[in-house]
PDB file of C-alpha atoms in Angstrom:
ATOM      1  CA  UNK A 193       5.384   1.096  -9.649  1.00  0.00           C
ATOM      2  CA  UNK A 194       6.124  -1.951 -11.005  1.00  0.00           C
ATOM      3  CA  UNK A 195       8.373  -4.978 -10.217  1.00  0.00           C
ATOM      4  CA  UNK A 196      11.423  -4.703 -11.460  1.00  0.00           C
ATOM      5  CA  UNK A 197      10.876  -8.379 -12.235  1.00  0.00           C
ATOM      6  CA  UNK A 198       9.312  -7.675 -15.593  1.00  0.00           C
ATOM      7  CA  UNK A 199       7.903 -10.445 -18.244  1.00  0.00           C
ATOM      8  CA  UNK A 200      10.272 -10.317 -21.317  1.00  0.00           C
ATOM      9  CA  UNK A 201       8.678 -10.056 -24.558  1.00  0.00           C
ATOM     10  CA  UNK A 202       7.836 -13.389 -26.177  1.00  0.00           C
ATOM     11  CA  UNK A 203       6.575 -15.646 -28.154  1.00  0.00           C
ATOM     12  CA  UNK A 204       2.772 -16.093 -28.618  1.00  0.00           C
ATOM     13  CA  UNK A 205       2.745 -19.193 -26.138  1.00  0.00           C
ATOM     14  CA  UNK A 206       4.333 -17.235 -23.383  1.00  0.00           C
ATOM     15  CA  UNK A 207       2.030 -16.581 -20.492  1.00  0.00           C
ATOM     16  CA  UNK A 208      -0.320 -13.350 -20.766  1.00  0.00           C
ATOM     17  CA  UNK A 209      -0.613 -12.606 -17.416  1.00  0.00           C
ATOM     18  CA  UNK A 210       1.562 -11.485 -14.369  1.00  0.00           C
ATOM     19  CA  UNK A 211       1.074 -10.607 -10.835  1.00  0.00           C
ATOM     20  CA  UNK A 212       3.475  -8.683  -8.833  1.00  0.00           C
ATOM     21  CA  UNK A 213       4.029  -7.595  -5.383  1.00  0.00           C
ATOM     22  CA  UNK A 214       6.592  -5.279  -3.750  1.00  0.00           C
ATOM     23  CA  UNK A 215       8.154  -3.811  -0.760  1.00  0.00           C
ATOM     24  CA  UNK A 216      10.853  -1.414   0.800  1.00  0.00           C
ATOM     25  CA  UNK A 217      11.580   1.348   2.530  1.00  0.00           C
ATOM     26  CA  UNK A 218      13.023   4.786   2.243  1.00  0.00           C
ATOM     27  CA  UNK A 219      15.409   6.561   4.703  1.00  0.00           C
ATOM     28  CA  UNK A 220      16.042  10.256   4.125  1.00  0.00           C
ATOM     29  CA  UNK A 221      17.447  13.523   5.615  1.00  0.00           C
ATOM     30  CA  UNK A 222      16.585  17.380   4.573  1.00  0.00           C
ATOM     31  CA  UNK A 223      19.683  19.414   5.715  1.00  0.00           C
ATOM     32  CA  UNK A 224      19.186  22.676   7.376  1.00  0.00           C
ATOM     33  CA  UNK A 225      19.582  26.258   6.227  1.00  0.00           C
ATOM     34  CA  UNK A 226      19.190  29.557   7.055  1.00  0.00           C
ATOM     35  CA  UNK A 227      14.758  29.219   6.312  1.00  0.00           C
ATOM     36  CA  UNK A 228      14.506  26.142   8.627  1.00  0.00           C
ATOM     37  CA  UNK A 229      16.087  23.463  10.372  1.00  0.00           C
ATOM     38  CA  UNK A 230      16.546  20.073   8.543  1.00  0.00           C
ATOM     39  CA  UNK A 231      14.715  16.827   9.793  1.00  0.00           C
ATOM     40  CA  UNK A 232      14.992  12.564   8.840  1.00  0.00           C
ATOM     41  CA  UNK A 233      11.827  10.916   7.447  1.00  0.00           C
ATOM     42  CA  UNK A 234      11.429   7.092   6.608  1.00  0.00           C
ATOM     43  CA  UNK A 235       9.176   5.331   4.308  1.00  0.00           C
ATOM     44  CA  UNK A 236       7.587   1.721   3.923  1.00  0.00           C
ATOM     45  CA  UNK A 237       5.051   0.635   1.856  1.00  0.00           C
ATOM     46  CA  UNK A 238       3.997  -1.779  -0.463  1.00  0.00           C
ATOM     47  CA  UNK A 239       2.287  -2.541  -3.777  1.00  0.00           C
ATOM     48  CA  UNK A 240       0.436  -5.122  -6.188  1.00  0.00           C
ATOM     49  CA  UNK A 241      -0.180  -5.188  -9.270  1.00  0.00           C
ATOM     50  CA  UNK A 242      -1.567  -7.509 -12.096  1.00  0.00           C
ATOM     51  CA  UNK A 243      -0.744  -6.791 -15.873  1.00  0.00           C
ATOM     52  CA  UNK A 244      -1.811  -8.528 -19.344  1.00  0.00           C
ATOM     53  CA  UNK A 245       0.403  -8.845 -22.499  1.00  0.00           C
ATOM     54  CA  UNK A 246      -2.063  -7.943 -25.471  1.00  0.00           C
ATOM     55  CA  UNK A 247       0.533  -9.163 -28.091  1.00  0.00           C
ATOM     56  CA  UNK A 248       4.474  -9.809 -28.699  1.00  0.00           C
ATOM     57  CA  UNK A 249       4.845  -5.493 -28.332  1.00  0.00           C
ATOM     58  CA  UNK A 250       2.073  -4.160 -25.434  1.00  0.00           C
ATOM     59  CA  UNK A 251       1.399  -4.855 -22.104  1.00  0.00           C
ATOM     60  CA  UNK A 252      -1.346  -3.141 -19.810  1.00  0.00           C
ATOM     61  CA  UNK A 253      -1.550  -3.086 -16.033  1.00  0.00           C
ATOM     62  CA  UNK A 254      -3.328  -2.294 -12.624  1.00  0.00           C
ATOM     63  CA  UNK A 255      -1.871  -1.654  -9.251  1.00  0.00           C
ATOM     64  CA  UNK A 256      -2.554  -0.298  -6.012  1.00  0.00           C
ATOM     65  CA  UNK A 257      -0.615   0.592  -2.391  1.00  0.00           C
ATOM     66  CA  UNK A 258      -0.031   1.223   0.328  1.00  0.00           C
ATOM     67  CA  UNK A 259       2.879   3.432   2.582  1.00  0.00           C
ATOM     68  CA  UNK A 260       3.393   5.187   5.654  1.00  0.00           C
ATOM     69  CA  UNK A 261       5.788   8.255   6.021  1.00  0.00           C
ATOM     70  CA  UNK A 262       7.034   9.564   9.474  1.00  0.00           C
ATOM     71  CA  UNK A 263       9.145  12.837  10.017  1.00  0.00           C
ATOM     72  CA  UNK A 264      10.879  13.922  12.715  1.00  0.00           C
ATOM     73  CA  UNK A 265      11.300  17.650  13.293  1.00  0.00           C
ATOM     74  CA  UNK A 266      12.920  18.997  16.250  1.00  0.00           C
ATOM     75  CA  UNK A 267      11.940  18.977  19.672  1.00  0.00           C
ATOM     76  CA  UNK A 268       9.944  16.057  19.286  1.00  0.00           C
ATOM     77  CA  UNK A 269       7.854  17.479  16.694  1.00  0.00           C
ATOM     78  CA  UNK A 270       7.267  14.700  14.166  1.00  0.00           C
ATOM     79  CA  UNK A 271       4.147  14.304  10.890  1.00  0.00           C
ATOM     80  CA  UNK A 272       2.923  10.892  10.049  1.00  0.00           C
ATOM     81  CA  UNK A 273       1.317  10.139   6.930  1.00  0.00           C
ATOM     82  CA  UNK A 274      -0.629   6.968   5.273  1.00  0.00           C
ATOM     83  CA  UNK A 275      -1.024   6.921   1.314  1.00  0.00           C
ATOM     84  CA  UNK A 276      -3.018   5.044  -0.478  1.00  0.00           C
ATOM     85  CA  UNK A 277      -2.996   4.902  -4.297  1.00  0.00           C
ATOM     86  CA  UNK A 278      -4.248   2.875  -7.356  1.00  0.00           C
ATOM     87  CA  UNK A 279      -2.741   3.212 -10.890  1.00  0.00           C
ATOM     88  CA  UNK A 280      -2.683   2.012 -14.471  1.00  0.00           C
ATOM     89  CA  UNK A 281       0.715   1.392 -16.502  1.00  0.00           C
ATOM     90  CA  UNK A 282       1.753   0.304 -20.220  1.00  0.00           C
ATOM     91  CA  UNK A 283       4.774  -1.030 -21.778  1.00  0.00           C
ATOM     92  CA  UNK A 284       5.186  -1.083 -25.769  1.00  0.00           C
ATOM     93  CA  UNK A 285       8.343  -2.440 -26.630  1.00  0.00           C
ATOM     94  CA  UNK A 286      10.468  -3.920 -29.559  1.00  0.00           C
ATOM     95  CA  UNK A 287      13.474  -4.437 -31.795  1.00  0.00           C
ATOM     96  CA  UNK A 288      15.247  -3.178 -28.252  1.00  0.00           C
ATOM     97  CA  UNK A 289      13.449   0.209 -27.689  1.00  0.00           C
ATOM     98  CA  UNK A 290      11.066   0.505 -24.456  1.00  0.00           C
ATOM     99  CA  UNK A 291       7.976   3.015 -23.080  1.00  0.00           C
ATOM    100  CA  UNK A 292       6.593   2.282 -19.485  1.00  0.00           C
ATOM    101  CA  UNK A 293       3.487   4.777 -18.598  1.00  0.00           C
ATOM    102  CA  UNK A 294       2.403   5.021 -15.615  1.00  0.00           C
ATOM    103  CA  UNK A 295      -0.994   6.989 -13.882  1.00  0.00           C
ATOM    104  CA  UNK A 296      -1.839   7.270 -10.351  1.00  0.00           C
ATOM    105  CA  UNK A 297      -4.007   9.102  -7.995  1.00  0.00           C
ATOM    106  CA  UNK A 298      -3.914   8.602  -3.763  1.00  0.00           C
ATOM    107  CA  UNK A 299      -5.309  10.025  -0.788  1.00  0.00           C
ATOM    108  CA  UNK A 300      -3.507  10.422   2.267  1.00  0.00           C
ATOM    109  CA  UNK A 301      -4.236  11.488   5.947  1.00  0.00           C
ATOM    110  CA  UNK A 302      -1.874  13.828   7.984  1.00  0.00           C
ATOM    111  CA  UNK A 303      -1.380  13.756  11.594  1.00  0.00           C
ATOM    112  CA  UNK A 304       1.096  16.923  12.725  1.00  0.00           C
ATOM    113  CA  UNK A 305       2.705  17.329  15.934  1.00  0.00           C
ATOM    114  CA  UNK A 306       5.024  20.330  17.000  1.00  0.00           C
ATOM    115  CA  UNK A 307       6.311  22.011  19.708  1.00  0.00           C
ATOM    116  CA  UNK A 308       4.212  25.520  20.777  1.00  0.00           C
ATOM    117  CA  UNK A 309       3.442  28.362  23.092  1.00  0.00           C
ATOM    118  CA  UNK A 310       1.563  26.298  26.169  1.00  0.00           C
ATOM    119  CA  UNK A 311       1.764  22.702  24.998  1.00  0.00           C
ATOM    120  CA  UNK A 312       1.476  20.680  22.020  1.00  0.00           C
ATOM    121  CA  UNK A 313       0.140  21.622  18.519  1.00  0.00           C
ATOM    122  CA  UNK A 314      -1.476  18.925  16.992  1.00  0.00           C
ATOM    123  CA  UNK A 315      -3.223  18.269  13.558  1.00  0.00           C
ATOM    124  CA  UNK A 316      -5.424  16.060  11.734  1.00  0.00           C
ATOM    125  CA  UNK A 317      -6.103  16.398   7.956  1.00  0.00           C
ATOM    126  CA  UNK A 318      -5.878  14.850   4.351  1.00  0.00           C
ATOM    127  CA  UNK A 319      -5.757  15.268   0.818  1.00  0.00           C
ATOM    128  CA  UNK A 320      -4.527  13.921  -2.822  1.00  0.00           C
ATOM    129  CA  UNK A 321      -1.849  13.496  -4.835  1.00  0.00           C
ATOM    130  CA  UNK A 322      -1.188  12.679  -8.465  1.00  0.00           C
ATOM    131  CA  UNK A 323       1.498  11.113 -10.308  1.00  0.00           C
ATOM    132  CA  UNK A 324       2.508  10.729 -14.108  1.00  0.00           C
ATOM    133  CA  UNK A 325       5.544   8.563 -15.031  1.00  0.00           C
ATOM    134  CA  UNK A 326       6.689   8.191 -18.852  1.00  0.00           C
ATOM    135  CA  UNK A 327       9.892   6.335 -19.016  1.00  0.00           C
ATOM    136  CA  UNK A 328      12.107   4.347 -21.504  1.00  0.00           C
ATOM    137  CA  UNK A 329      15.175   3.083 -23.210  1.00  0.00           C
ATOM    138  CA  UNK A 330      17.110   1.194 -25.479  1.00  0.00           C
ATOM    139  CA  UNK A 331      18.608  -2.358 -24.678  1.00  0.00           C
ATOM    140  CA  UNK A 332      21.917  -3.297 -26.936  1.00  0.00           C
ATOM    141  CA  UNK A 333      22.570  -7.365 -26.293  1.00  0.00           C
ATOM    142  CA  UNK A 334      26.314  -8.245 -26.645  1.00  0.00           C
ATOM    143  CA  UNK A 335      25.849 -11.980 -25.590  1.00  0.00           C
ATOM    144  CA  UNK A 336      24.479 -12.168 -22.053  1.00  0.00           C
ATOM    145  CA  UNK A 337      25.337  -8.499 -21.314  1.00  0.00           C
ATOM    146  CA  UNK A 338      23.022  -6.032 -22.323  1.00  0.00           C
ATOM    147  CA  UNK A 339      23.287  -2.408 -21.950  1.00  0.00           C
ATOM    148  CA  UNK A 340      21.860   1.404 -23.025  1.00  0.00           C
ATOM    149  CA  UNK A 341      20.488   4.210 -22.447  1.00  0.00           C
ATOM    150  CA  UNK A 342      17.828   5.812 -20.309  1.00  0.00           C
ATOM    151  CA  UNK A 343      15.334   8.541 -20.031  1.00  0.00           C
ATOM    152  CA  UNK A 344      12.281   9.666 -17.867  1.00  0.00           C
ATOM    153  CA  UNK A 345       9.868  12.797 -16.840  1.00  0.00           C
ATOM    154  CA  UNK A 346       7.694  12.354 -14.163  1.00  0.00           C
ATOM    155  CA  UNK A 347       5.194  14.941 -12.948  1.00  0.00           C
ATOM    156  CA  UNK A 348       3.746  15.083  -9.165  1.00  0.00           C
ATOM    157  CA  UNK A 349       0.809  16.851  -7.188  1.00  0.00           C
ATOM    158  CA  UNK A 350       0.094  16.858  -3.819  1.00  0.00           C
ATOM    159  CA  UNK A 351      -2.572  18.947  -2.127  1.00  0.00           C
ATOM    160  CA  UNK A 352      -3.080  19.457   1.693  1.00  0.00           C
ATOM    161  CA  UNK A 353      -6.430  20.549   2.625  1.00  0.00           C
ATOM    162  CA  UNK A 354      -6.835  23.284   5.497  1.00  0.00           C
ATOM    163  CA  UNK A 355      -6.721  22.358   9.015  1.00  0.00           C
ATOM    164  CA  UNK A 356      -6.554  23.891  12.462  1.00  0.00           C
ATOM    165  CA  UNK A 357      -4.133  23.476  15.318  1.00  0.00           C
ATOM    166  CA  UNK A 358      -5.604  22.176  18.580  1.00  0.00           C
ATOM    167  CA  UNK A 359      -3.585  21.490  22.104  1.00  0.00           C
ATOM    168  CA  UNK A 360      -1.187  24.822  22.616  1.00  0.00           C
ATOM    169  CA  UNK A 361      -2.446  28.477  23.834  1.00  0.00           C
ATOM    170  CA  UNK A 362      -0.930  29.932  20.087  1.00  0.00           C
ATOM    171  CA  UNK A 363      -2.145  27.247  17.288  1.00  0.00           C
ATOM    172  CA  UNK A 364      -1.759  27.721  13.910  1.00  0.00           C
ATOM    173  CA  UNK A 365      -4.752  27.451  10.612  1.00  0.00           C
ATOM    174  CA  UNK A 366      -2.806  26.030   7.452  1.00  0.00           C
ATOM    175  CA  UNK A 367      -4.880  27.038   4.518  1.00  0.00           C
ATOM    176  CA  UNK A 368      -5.484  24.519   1.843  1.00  0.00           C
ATOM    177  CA  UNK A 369      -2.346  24.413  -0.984  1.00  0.00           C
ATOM    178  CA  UNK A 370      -0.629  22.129  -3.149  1.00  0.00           C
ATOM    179  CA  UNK A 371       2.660  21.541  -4.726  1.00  0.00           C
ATOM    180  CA  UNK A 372       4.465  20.386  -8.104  1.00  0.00           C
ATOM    181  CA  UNK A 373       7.392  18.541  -8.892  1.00  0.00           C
ATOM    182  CA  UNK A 374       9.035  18.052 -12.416  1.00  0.00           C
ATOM    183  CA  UNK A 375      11.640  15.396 -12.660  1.00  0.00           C
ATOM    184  CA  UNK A 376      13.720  14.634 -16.009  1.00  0.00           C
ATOM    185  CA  UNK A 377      16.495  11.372 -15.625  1.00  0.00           C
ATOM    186  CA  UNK A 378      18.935  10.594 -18.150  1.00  0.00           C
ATOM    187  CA  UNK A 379      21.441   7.871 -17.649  1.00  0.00           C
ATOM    188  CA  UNK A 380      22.791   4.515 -18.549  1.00  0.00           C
ATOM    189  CA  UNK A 381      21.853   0.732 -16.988  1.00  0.00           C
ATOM    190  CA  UNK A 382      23.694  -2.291 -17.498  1.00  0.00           C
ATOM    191  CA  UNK A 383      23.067  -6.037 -17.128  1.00  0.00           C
ATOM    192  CA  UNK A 384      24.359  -9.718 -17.243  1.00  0.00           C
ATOM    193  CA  UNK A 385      22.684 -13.085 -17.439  1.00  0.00           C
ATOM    194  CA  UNK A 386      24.003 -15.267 -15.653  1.00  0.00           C
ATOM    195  CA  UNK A 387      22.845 -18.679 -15.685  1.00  0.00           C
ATOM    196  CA  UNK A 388      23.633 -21.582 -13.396  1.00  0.00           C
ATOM    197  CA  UNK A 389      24.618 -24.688 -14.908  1.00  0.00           C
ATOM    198  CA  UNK A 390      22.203 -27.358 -14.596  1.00  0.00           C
ATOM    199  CA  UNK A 391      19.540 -26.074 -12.913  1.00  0.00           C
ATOM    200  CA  UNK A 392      17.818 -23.462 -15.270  1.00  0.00           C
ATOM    201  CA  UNK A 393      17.915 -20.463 -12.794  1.00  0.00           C
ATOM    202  CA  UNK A 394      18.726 -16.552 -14.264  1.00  0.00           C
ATOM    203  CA  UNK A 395      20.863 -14.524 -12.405  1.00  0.00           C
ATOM    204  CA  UNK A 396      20.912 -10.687 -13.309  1.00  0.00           C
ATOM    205  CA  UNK A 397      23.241  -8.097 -11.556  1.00  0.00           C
ATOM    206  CA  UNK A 398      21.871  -5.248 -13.085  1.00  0.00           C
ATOM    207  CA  UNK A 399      22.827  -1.079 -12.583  1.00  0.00           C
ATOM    208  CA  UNK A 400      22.381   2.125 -13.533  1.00  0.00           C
ATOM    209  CA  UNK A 401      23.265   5.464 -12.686  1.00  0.00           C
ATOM    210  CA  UNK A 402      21.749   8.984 -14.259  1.00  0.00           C
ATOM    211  CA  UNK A 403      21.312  12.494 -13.663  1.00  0.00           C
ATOM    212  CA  UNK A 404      18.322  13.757 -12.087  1.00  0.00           C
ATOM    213  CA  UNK A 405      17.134  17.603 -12.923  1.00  0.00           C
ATOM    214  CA  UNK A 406      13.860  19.304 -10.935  1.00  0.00           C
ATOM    215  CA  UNK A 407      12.441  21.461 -12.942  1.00  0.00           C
ATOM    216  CA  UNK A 408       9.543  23.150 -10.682  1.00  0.00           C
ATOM    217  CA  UNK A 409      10.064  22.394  -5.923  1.00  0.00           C
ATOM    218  CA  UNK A 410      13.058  23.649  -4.857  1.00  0.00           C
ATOM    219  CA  UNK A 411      11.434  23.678  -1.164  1.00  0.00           C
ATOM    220  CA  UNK A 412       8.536  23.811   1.042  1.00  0.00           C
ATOM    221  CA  UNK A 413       6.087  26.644   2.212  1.00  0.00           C
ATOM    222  CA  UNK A 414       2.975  26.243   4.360  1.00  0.00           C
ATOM    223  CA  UNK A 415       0.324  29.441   4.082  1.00  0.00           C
ATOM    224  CA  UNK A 416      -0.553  29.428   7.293  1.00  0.00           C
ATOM    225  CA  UNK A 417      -2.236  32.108  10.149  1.00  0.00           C
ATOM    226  CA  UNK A 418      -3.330  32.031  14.067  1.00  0.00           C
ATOM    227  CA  UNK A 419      -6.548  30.703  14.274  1.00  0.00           C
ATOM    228  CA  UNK A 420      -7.474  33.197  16.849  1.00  0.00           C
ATOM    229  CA  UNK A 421      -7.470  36.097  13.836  1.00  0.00           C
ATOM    230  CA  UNK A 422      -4.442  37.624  14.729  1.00  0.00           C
ATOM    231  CA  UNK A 423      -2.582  38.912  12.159  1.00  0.00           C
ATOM    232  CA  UNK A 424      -2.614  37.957   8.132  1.00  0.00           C
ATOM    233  CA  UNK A 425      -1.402  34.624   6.088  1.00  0.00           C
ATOM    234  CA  UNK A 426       2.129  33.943   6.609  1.00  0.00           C
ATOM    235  CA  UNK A 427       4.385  31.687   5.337  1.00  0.00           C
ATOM    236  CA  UNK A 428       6.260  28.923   6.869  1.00  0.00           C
ATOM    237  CA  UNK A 429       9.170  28.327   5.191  1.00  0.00           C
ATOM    238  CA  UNK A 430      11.106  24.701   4.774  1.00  0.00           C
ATOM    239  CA  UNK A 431      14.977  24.375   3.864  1.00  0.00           C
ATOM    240  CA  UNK A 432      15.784  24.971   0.155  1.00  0.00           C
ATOM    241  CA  UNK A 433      16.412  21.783  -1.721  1.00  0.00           C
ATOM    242  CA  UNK A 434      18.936  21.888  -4.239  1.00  0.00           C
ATOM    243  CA  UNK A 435      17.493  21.055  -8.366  1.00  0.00           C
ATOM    244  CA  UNK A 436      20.427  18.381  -9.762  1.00  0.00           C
ATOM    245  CA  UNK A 437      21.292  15.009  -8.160  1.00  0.00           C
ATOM    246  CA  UNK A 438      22.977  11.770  -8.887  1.00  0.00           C
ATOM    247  CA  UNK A 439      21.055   8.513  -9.283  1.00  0.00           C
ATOM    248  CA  UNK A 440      22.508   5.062  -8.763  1.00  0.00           C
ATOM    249  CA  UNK A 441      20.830   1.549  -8.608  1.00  0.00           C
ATOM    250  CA  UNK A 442      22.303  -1.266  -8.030  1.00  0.00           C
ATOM    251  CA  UNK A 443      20.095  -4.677  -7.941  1.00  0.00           C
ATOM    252  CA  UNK A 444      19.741  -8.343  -8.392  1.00  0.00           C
ATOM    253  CA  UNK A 445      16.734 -10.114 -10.863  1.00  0.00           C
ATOM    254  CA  UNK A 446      16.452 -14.176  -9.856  1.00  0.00           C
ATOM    255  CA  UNK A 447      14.408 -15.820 -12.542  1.00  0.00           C
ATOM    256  CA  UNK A 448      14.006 -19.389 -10.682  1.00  0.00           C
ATOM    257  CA  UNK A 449      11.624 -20.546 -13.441  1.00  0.00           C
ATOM    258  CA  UNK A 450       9.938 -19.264 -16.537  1.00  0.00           C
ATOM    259  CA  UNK A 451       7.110 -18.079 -14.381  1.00  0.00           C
ATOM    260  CA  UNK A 452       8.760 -17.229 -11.428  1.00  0.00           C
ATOM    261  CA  UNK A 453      11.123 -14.270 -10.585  1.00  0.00           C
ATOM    262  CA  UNK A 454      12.325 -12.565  -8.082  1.00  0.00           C
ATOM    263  CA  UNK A 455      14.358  -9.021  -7.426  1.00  0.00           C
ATOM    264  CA  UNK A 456      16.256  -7.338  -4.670  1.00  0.00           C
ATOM    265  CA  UNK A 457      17.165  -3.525  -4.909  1.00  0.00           C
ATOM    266  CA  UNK A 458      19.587  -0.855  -3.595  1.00  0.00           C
ATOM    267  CA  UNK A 459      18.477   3.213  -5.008  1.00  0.00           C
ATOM    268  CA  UNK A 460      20.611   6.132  -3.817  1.00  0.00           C
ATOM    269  CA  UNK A 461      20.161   9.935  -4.575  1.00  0.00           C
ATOM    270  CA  UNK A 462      23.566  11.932  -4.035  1.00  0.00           C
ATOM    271  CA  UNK A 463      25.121  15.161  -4.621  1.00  0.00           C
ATOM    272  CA  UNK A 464      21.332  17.385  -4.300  1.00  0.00           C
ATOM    273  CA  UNK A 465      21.984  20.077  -1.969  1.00  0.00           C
ATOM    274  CA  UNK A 466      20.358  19.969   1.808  1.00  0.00           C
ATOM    275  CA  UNK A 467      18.975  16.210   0.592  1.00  0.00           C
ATOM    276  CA  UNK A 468      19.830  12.766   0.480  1.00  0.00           C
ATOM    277  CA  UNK A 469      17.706   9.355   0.304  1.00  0.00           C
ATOM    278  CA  UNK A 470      18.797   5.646   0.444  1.00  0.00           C
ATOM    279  CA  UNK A 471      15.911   3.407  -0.518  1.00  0.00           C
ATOM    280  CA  UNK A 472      15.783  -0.667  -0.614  1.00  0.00           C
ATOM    281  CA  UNK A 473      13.117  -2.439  -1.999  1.00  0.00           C
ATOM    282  CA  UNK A 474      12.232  -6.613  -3.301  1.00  0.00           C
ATOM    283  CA  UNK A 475       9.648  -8.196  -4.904  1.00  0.00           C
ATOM    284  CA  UNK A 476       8.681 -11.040  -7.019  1.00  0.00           C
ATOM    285  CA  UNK A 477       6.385 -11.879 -10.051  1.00  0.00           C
ATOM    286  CA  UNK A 478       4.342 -14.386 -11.067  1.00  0.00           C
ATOM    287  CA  UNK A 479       3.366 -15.221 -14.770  1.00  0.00           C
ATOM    288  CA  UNK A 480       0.581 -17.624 -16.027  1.00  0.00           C
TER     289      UNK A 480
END
């Protein structure tokens, strides 16, 4: 997770290094069906980095952060969770083709709270999650607009270790599990450079908009039983998410100086059945 202020491939005087930090949030809704009923979540969080351009074609880099999820189910029922993760990325570029990679691992910590038989069910656990991002693209420059396409998979695991219900006469043991997700992209982006007379600033409207395709999580299941004994593992069931959506982002790059840059963003998912998710996010980078 990068800025989307990147450093452009240079010459061998341009500076080697680049620090980055971003923010944002996420707002989404799951829709209801006939398994379950839907519920909102939000999401804000940020992340550093610092990367290194080995030569005129490769660039390495390190980043960590930090966000904090909160669901709302119905009555009053809600799940909070705080990720943390750390990464490594790459970029190889040239004569206008592009790879990004990116590798991360996080732990988070799960706090549950439902309605239940005699009070309130309440839980406390954590776990891991993986992520692998490979990404890329070709720019065509036409003058100060530049254009092409884009493609990415990127692979997802999260694990929930077991935990047990406290606070209500009828609590509940989730077992430990985990879940995949596949995600292909395909699509176009588009920019323009826009520089202001006398003064040496960049502006670049920039957007994009692709198909997204997932391959493996088309919903949610808990394996769960009463911690009391009673009865065998059962499943608990979330609404089924629909596999194909539409992807558009719409942002704003700032390059004030050379070594300076900044970026404001707008990402919307649209058309997936039972979901939708409107994220903003900024940033800004620093080379030296």
């Amino acid at each position: 997770m990068s800025s989307k202020t990147e450093l452009r491939p240079g010459l061998e005087n341009d500076p080697r290094w680049g620090v980055f930090i971003t923010g944002g949030g996420e707002f989404g809704r799951v829709g209801s069906d006939f398994n379950a009923s839907g519920y909102d979540f939000t999401t804000g969080g940020v992340t550093i980095g610092v990367d290194y351009r080995m030569n005129n074609h490769f660039s390495i880099g390190l980043m960590g952060g930090y966000a904090n999820t909160s669901t709302q189910l119905n009555d009053n029922g809600s799940i909070g969770v705080n990720s943390g993760k750390i990464g490594l990325y790459s970029t190889l570029y040239g004569s206008g083709f592009y790879v990004n990679t990116l590798v991360t691992g996080g732990y988070d910590t799960y706090d549950t709270h439902r309605a239940a038989l005699g009070g309130v069910a309440q839980g406390t656990t954590n776990g891991g999650d993986v992520d692998g991002l490979i990404s890329g693209g070709y720019d065509a420059h036409f003058g100060k607009f530049t254009a092409g396409p884009i493609a990415s998979i990127h692979y997802t695991n999260v694990e929930v270790n077991q935990f047990n219900e406290i606070g209500s006469l009828l609590p509940v043991r989730v077992a430990t599990q985990d879940q995949d997700s596949l995600r292909s992209k395909v699509g176009l982006k588009a920019s323009y450079d826009w520089q202001i007379a006398g003064s040496g600033v960049v502006v670049s409207p920039t957007a994009s908009a692709s198909w997204q395709h997932e391959f493996l999580s088309s919903g949610f299941a808990l394996d769960s039983s009463f911690t009391q004994g009673a009865g065998n593992l059962f499943d608990v069931q979330g609404p089924q998410i629909g596999r194909d959506s539409a992807i558009i982002d719409v942002g704003i790059n700032v390059q004030w100086t050379t070594r300076f840059g900044t970026y404001l963003s707008y990402d919307g998912e649209f058309g997936r059945k039972n979901y939708q998710i409107n994220s903003v996010s900024g940033g800004a980078k620093i080379s030296f």
